[in-house]
Amino acid sequence: MTVQAQADEGPVSTTIATIADEVGVSVTTVSKVLNGRADVSPETRARVEASLERHSYRRRSRPRAEGASRIDLVFHELDSAWAMEIIQGVEAVTAVAGLDVVLSQLGGRHHPPQSWLDATLTRRPAGVLFVLCSPTVAQQHQLRRQGIGFVVVDTDSATTASVPTVGSNNWNGGLLATRHLLELGHRRIAIISGPEDVLCARTRLSGFRFAHEEGGIPVDPAFVRHGNFYLESGYEHGLSLLDRDDRPSAIFAGSDLQALGVLRAARRLGLDVPGELSIIGYDNLPVTAWTEPALTTVNQPLRAMAGTAARMVLELARGDELALHRVDLVTELVVRESTAPPR
Amino acid sequence: MTVQAQADEGPVSTTIATIADEVGVSVTTVSKVLNGRADVSPETRARVEASLERHSYRRRSRPRAEGASRIDLVFHELDSAWAMEIIQGVEAVTAVAGLDVVLSQLGGRHHPPQSWLDATLTRRPAGVLFVLCSPTVAQQHQLRRQGIGFVVVDTDSATTASVPTVGSNNWNGGLLATRHLLELGHRRIAIISGPEDVLCARTRLSGFRFAHEEGGIPVDPAFVRHGNFYLESGYEHGLSLLDRDDRPSAIFAGSDLQALGVLRAARRLGLDVPGELSIIGYDNLPVTAWTEPALTTVNQPLRAMAGTAARMVLELARGDELALHRVDLVTELVVRESTAPPR
């Protein structure tokens, strides 16, 4: 079988000429497909793509490309102090390496549009760092063929094993926060987690449940909420949890911003924090040290995660194999003033 | 006089060959100087620079440059939610224009190092947007010669008239905040402004004094403080102002972060806000709507300022004359919960 024979020779032996011969097109056409150019018919492009895939084609040498001195930092959404932590973590690494950071955002989408990918294939940056988003499988192939390395920062953990990813230990974060509340004596603990379809939210919830099981304390199903990670969500779920007679004595929020929303709901209802309600946030954004009261939270080391991912992108750009393909940095509890024993 | 004669022909008539002839070097050497290349002796470079300056040399046409699809966003410091507002304002404009945003920071310096400038001259971005920093006069000349437009976002107002600048009305901001406190009945108002050598800090202080004069209320010199714009500064000045018998009944902070520091100092001393102390911040960062109590503040329209500056950079990149060279956007008072009449 031709395909098998080619594969036996090893992927590096495949040249553009081989692909062009097999598909029956010119070398220029194959090159155009590789470079993400638009002037190839969809049908030809599909045939070339399929051939490239069969041969596991990878560009062998990287001639000096326009984008060689830049890495692209692509956000799912460019929002809040959370994104700033990531930017600072990346910038600390790229500044030393003399690389530019090019910023873009996908306006809430989880995969980049093909137009972004085509531009990136043409420009060929030293690498791409995706934050809470990732290339589709087809896009991964296209990037790899062009020798453009990519790493995902993903607390979401929705990425596949084939994608180098830096995350943090969400289960441990959920466990630590809940244990802290249980150790303080809380027995009625609510959780407002992230969206139910986001893996990190379910993972933290799993840690929350595990801590309860450890202590032999049942979880009240009415106390398990899913919101988004923003302030308003914390405020609304906070109001609905706290404005009832059998209200929880503690709330574990899905993010620091959400925790600020809970804090506001408590204040609206005249509840003292931490006297009548303990609150734990998640992320440990700088502002949490300065809120009133200062927020007990789970440190998600965003800068270190971003820095680690940036260093992995640089390793890939140098053509090195990654020592680690999936890294989860450790989460830690930071106890401040918003948690106390229940009255 | 040769120089005058050349000038009369108009600057656009000067070619690189003219410069090379005058200085007695090759066209290649002049080109190297223009492109910020290192392999020209300092002495020759100085003579070429001087000639270019005499002739007001400007590159006439912009061949497609490596950097044509990017604008550089250069921060004095990449820090806090403040920078995030700027990034979002720029990104909203460049995303529509299909331009990349390349991020860098000067680590607290107010002018870019020559290494950055040399790289930028080589790369030739569509334009540069400086935030709280600016090119030196020599660097301005170098950028202009290469046809690289630049605009400064500068609440600092330390930039010269020759640099297109977007700022905001600091004097008005100081006036509005102080008037609000006086109208509430405060007579003992302290101000913690920015550093004394920063013009925007002095300008706001001037608005603060003007409001007092308007009302015939004297300003206690002990109540005029200069700090930096960060949390710790607000906390320290806050403690020192509030831990005395004749403490102020209101504090006007130099930034929202500083105001959060004051809030914390008040709490440390057991003072109720706004019952025993009114606090006003500056900037109107998103978090101020959610602090406890929500912060009365002066809206400095950072996103709009950044967006305006980005649009000016695009105008320059198109070769248009700027309609406005210096734009100050309006500041507004945002009344929330941290201000009330004194007891």
Short mmCIF file of C-alpha atoms in Angstrom, two decimals, chain A residues 95-296:
data_model
loop_
_atom_site.label_atom_id
_atom_site.label_comp_id
_atom_site.label_asym_id
_atom_site.label_seq_id
_atom_site.Cartn_x
_atom_site.Cartn_y
_atom_site.Cartn_z
CA ALA A 95 10.40 40.09 27.29
CA VAL A 96 13.48 38.12 28.36
CA ALA A 97 13.38 36.11 25.13
CA GLY A 98 13.10 39.28 23.06
CA LEU A 99 9.77 38.23 21.55
CA ASP A 100 6.73 40.36 20.87
CA VAL A 101 3.36 39.39 22.29
CA VAL A 102 0.50 39.83 19.85
CA LEU A 103 -2.86 39.95 21.50
CA SER A 104 -6.18 38.76 20.13
CA GLN A 105 -9.49 37.58 21.44
CA LEU A 106 -12.20 35.38 20.04
CA GLY A 107 -15.16 37.30 21.44
CA GLY A 108 -16.30 34.35 23.52
CA ARG A 109 -15.75 31.61 20.93
CA HIS A 110 -13.83 28.53 22.00
CA HIS A 111 -12.06 27.94 18.69
CA PRO A 112 -10.41 30.52 16.42
CA PRO A 113 -12.18 31.31 13.14
CA GLN A 114 -10.54 30.00 9.98
CA SER A 115 -9.69 33.56 8.92
CA TRP A 116 -7.49 33.91 12.03
CA LEU A 117 -5.86 30.57 11.28
CA ASP A 118 -5.18 31.43 7.66
CA ALA A 119 -3.53 34.71 8.64
CA THR A 120 -1.46 32.87 11.24
CA LEU A 121 -0.31 30.22 8.78
CA THR A 122 0.87 32.98 6.46
CA ARG A 123 2.55 34.98 9.18
CA ARG A 124 4.08 32.01 10.99
CA PRO A 125 4.65 33.29 14.51
CA ALA A 126 7.18 31.57 16.76
CA GLY A 127 4.20 30.03 18.49
CA VAL A 128 0.67 30.47 19.73
CA LEU A 129 -0.62 30.48 23.28
CA PHE A 130 -4.36 29.89 23.58
CA VAL A 131 -6.19 30.89 26.77
CA LEU A 132 -9.50 29.15 27.54
CA CYS A 133 -9.77 28.30 23.86
CA SER A 134 -8.03 25.89 21.53
CA PRO A 135 -7.58 25.09 17.87
CA THR A 136 -9.91 22.50 16.36
CA VAL A 137 -8.35 19.17 15.41
CA ALA A 138 -8.13 20.28 11.76
CA GLN A 139 -6.52 23.55 12.84
CA GLN A 140 -4.05 21.66 15.03
CA HIS A 141 -2.94 19.69 11.97
CA GLN A 142 -2.55 22.86 9.94
CA LEU A 143 -0.46 24.57 12.64
CA ARG A 144 1.73 21.52 13.15
CA ARG A 145 2.38 21.16 9.43
CA GLN A 146 3.66 24.72 9.34
CA GLY A 147 5.86 24.07 12.34
CA ILE A 148 3.92 26.54 14.48
CA GLY A 149 3.93 25.30 18.07
CA PHE A 150 0.98 25.96 20.35
CA VAL A 151 0.13 25.51 24.01
CA VAL A 152 -3.21 25.95 25.74
CA VAL A 153 -3.79 27.53 29.15
CA ASP A 154 -6.96 25.87 30.14
CA THR A 155 -8.53 25.62 33.55
CA ASP A 156 -11.37 24.28 31.48
CA SER A 157 -9.50 21.03 30.80
CA ALA A 158 -11.72 20.47 27.79
CA THR A 159 -8.66 20.12 25.57
CA THR A 160 -7.62 16.79 24.16
CA ALA A 161 -4.51 14.85 25.10
CA SER A 162 -2.85 15.81 21.80
CA VAL A 163 -2.68 19.47 22.82
CA PRO A 164 0.06 20.66 25.22
CA THR A 165 -1.83 22.22 28.09
CA VAL A 166 -1.10 24.07 31.31
CA GLY A 167 -3.81 24.03 33.93
CA SER A 168 -4.13 23.91 37.66
CA ASN A 169 -5.44 21.37 40.12
CA ASN A 170 -9.12 22.24 40.30
CA TRP A 171 -10.16 19.21 42.31
CA ASN A 172 -7.60 20.03 44.96
CA GLY A 173 -8.82 23.65 44.97
CA GLY A 174 -12.38 22.52 45.62
CA LEU A 175 -11.21 20.15 48.33
CA LEU A 176 -9.04 22.70 50.17
CA ALA A 177 -11.71 25.39 50.23
CA THR A 178 -14.40 23.01 51.48
CA ARG A 179 -12.19 21.38 54.10
CA HIS A 180 -11.35 24.82 55.47
CA LEU A 181 -15.04 25.62 55.91
CA LEU A 182 -15.79 22.22 57.46
CA GLU A 183 -12.87 22.59 59.84
CA LEU A 184 -14.24 25.96 60.93
CA GLY A 185 -17.42 24.10 61.88
CA HIS A 186 -19.67 24.93 58.93
CA ARG A 187 -22.26 22.27 58.10
CA ARG A 188 -24.45 24.22 55.71
CA ILE A 189 -22.11 25.10 52.86
CA ALA A 190 -23.29 26.23 49.43
CA ILE A 191 -21.25 26.23 46.25
CA ILE A 192 -21.77 28.54 43.29
CA SER A 193 -19.61 26.96 40.65
CA GLY A 194 -19.01 27.84 37.03
CA PRO A 195 -21.26 26.66 34.17
CA GLU A 196 -22.22 22.99 34.33
CA ASP A 197 -20.68 22.30 30.89
CA VAL A 198 -17.28 23.62 31.97
CA LEU A 199 -15.07 20.82 33.23
CA CYS A 200 -13.13 22.89 35.80
CA ALA A 201 -16.43 23.82 37.44
CA ARG A 202 -17.47 20.17 37.71
CA THR A 203 -13.99 19.22 38.94
CA ARG A 204 -14.07 21.75 41.77
CA LEU A 205 -17.57 20.57 42.66
CA SER A 206 -16.20 17.05 42.84
CA GLY A 207 -13.57 18.22 45.35
CA PHE A 208 -16.34 19.97 47.30
CA ARG A 209 -18.37 16.74 47.45
CA PHE A 210 -15.33 14.67 48.36
CA ALA A 211 -14.56 16.92 51.35
CA HIS A 212 -18.15 16.48 52.54
CA GLU A 213 -17.94 12.71 52.15
CA GLU A 214 -14.66 12.67 54.06
CA GLY A 215 -16.37 14.43 56.95
CA GLY A 216 -19.60 12.42 56.69
CA ILE A 217 -21.56 15.63 56.03
CA PRO A 218 -24.40 15.50 53.49
CA VAL A 219 -24.56 18.07 50.68
CA ASP A 220 -27.91 19.86 50.35
CA PRO A 221 -28.78 19.70 46.61
CA ALA A 222 -30.39 23.15 46.88
CA PHE A 223 -26.97 24.48 47.84
CA VAL A 224 -25.28 23.41 44.61
CA ARG A 225 -25.54 26.18 42.02
CA HIS A 226 -24.01 26.78 38.61
CA GLY A 227 -23.43 30.34 37.45
CA ASN A 228 -20.83 32.01 35.31
CA PHE A 229 -17.61 33.44 36.66
CA TYR A 230 -18.71 37.07 36.79
CA LEU A 231 -19.89 39.43 39.50
CA GLU A 232 -23.57 39.52 38.61
CA SER A 233 -23.81 35.74 38.80
CA GLY A 234 -22.44 35.74 42.35
CA TYR A 235 -24.83 38.49 43.31
CA GLU A 236 -27.92 36.77 41.93
CA HIS A 237 -27.17 33.28 43.24
CA GLY A 238 -26.02 34.88 46.50
CA LEU A 239 -29.35 36.67 46.93
CA SER A 240 -31.35 33.55 46.14
CA LEU A 241 -29.29 31.39 48.54
CA LEU A 242 -29.23 33.89 51.38
CA ASP A 243 -32.76 35.23 51.24
CA ARG A 244 -34.27 32.10 52.85
CA ASP A 245 -34.67 30.90 56.41
CA ASP A 246 -32.48 27.82 55.99
CA ARG A 247 -29.72 29.81 54.37
CA PRO A 248 -26.16 28.45 54.20
CA SER A 249 -23.60 29.66 56.75
CA ALA A 250 -20.85 29.60 54.11
CA ILE A 251 -20.62 30.01 50.31
CA PHE A 252 -17.76 28.77 48.15
CA ALA A 253 -17.76 30.87 44.98
CA GLY A 254 -16.46 29.90 41.55
CA SER A 255 -14.22 32.95 41.16
CA ASP A 256 -13.11 36.00 43.09
CA LEU A 257 -15.38 38.21 41.03
CA GLN A 258 -18.33 35.93 41.81
CA ALA A 259 -17.33 36.07 45.50
CA LEU A 260 -17.48 39.89 45.34
CA GLY A 261 -21.03 39.49 44.02
CA VAL A 262 -21.90 37.21 46.98
CA LEU A 263 -20.35 39.75 49.36
CA ARG A 264 -22.60 42.39 47.89
CA ALA A 265 -25.69 40.18 48.19
CA ALA A 266 -24.85 39.53 51.86
CA ARG A 267 -24.53 43.24 52.49
CA ARG A 268 -27.81 43.96 50.70
CA LEU A 269 -29.49 41.51 53.09
CA GLY A 270 -27.70 42.99 56.12
CA LEU A 271 -25.62 39.87 56.79
CA ASP A 272 -22.22 40.35 58.39
CA VAL A 273 -19.25 38.69 56.67
CA PRO A 274 -17.69 36.63 58.17
CA GLY A 275 -19.92 36.85 61.31
CA GLU A 276 -23.08 35.54 59.68
CA LEU A 277 -21.67 34.26 56.41
CA SER A 278 -18.28 32.93 55.38
CA ILE A 279 -17.26 33.42 51.74
CA ILE A 280 -14.41 31.81 49.79
CA GLY A 281 -13.41 32.98 46.34
CA TYR A 282 -11.30 31.34 43.64
CA ASP A 283 -8.25 32.65 41.71
CA ASN A 284 -6.56 34.95 44.25
CA LEU A 285 -6.63 38.05 42.07
CA PRO A 286 -4.60 40.94 43.56
CA VAL A 287 -7.76 42.84 44.53
CA THR A 288 -8.84 40.11 46.98
CA ALA A 289 -6.21 41.22 49.47
CA TRP A 290 -7.88 44.61 49.58
CA THR A 291 -11.62 43.98 49.56
CA GLU A 292 -13.65 44.57 52.70
CA PRO A 293 -13.29 42.06 54.26
CA ALA A 294 -10.20 40.71 52.51
CA LEU A 295 -11.20 37.54 50.72
CA THR A 296 -10.24 34.01 51.68
#
